[in-house]
Tab-separated table of C-alpha atoms in Angstrom:
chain	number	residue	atom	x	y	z
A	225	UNK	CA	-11.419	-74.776	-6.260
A	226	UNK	CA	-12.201	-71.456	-4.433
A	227	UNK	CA	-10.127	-70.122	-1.348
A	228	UNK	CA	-11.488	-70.569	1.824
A	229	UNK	CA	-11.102	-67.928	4.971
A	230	UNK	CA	-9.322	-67.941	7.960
A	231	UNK	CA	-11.025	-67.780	10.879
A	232	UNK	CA	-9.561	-65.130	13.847
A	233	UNK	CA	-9.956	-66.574	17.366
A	234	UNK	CA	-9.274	-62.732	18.467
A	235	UNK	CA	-6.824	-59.766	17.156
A	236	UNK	CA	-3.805	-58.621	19.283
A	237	UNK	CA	-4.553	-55.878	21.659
A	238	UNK	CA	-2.394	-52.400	20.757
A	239	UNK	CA	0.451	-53.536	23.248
A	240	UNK	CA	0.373	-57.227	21.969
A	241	UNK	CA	0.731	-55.824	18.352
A	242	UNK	CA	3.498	-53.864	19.797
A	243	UNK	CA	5.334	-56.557	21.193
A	244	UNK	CA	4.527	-58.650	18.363
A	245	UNK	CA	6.081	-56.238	15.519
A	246	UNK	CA	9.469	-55.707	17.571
A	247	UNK	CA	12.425	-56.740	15.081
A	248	UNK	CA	9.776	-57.512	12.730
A	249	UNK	CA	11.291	-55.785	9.285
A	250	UNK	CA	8.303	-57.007	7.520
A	251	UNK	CA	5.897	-59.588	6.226
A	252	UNK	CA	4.708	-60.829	2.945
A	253	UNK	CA	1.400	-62.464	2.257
A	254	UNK	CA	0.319	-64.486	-0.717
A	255	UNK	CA	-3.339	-65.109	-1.659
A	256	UNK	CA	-4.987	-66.312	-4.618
A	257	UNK	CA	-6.237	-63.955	-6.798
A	258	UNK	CA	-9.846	-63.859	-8.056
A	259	UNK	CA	-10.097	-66.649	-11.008
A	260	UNK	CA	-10.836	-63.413	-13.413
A	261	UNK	CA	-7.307	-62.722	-12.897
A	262	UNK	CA	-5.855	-65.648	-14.631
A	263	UNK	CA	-2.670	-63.564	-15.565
A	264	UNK	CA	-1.503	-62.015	-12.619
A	265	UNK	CA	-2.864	-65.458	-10.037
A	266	UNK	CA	-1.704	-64.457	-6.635
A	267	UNK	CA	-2.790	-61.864	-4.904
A	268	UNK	CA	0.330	-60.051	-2.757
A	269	UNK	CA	0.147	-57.817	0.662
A	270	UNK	CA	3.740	-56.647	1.786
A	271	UNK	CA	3.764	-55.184	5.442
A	272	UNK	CA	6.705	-53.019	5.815
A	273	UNK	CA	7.310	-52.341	9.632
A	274	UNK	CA	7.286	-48.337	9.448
A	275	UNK	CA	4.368	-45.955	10.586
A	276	UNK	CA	5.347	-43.808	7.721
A	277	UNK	CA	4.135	-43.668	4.706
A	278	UNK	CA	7.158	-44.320	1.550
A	279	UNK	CA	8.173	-41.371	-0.398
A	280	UNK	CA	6.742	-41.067	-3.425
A	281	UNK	CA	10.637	-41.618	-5.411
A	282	UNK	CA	10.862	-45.154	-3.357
A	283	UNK	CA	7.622	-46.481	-3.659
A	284	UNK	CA	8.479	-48.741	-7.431
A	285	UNK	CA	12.143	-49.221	-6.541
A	286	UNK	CA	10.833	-50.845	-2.886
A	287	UNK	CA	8.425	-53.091	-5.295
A	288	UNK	CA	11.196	-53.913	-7.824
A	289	UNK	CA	13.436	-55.241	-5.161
A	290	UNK	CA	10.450	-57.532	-3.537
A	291	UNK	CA	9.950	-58.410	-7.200
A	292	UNK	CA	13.239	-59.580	-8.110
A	293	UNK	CA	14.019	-61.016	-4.211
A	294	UNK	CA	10.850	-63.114	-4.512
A	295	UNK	CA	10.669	-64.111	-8.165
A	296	UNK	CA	7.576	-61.746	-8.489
A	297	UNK	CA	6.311	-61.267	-12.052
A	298	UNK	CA	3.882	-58.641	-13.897
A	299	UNK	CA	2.977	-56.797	-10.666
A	300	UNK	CA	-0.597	-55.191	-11.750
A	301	UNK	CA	-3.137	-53.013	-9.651
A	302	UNK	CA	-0.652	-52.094	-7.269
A	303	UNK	CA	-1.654	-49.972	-4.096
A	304	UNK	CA	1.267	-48.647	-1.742
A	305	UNK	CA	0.074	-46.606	1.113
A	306	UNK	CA	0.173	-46.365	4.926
A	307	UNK	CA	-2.761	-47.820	6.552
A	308	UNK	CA	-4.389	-49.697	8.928
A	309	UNK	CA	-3.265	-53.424	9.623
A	310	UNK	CA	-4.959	-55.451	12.373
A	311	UNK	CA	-3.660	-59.124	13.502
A	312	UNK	CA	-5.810	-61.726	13.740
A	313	UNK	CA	-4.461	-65.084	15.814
A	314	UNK	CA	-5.889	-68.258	15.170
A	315	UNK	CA	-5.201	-71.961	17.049
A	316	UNK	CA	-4.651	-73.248	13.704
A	317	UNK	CA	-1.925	-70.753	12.781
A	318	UNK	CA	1.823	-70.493	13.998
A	319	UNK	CA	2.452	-66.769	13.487
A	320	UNK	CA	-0.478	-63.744	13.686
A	321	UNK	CA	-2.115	-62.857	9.965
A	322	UNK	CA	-2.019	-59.287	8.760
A	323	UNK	CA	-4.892	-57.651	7.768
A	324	UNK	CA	-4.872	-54.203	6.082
A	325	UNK	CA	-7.943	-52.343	7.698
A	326	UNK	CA	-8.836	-50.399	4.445
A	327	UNK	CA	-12.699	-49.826	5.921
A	328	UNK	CA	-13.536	-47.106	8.773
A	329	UNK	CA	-15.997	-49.573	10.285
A	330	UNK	CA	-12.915	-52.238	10.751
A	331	UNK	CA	-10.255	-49.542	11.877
A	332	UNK	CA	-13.012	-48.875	14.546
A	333	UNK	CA	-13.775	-52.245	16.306
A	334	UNK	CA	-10.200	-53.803	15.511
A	335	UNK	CA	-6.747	-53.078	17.428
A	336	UNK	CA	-4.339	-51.923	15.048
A	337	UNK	CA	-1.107	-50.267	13.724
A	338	UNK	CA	-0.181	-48.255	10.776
A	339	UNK	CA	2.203	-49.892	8.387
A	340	UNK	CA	3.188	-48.612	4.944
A	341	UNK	CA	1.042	-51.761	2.721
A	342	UNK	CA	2.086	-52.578	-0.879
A	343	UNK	CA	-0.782	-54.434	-2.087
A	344	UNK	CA	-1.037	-55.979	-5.455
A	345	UNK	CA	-1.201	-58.705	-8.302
A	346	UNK	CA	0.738	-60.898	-10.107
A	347	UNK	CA	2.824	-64.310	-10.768
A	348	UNK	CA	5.651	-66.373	-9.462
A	349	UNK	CA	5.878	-69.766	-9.303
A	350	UNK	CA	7.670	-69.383	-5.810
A	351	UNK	CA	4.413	-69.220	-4.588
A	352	UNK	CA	2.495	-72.680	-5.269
A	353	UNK	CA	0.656	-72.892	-2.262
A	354	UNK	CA	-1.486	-69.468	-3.641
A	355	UNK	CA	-1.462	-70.184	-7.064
A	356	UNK	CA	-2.028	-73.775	-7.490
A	357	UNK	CA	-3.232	-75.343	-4.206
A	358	UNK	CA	-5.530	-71.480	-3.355
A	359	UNK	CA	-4.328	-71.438	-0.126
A	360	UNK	CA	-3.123	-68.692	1.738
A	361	UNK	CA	0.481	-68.237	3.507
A	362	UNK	CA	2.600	-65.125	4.935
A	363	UNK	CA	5.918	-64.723	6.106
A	364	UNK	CA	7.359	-62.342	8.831
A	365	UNK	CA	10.916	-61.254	8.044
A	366	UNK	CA	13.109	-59.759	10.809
A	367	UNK	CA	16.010	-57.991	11.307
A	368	UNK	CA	19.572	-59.016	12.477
């Protein structure tokens, strides 16, 4: 079975992102992973709400608590970095999608804000929907 994509209707303007991130602590997307990757299945984005990029020092402790909070095992190929991340809004979707914006060409032509992105892959099984179905789901967290 391969993944299909989700189509955007339109990205949030800069203010609507705005508006959309307030209380947002942060979001956590799961995707399948490339069938090559038969170890490490799902493919996860975490969105922290910051435009700062993590120290160095709390970069693997921030990943060992989304780990052990979310049943996360074997985390390979990790990337942890500010960037980029556009919204895209779909009819067919209750809550915006992240996307990081890792190319020049999309940071041009799509509204954005920078949010530190841990980006890697691995296995849970608190995850079906990615890993068994291939379908792809994200979460928005807030605070109290």
């Amino acid at each position: 079975m391969e993944a299909k994509s989700i189509r955007a209707d339109k990205y949030l303007d800069t203010f609507e992102i705005q508006e959309h991130l307030k209380n947002v602590e942060y979001i956590i997307m799961a995707t399948p992973a490339p069938e090559k990757y038969r170890a490490t299945p799902i493919h996860f984005t975490i969105f922290l709400n910051t435009p700062e990029a993590l120290p160095e020092e709390v970069k693997q402790p921030v990943l060992d608590k989304f780990c052990t909070d979310y049943k996360i095992k074997n985390p390979t190929e990790v990337l942890s970095q500010l960037t980029a991340v556009g919204f895209a809004v779909s009819n067919a979707q209750d809550t915006p999608m992240p996307m990081p914006l890792f190319k020049q060409q999309d940071r041009a032509s799509v509204p954005h804000a920078p949010m530190h992105v841990i980006d890697f892959l691995a296995d849970s099984d608190e995850f079906y929907e990615a890993k068994v179905k291939n379908l792809t789901g994200w979460s928005y967290s807030y605070n109290s």
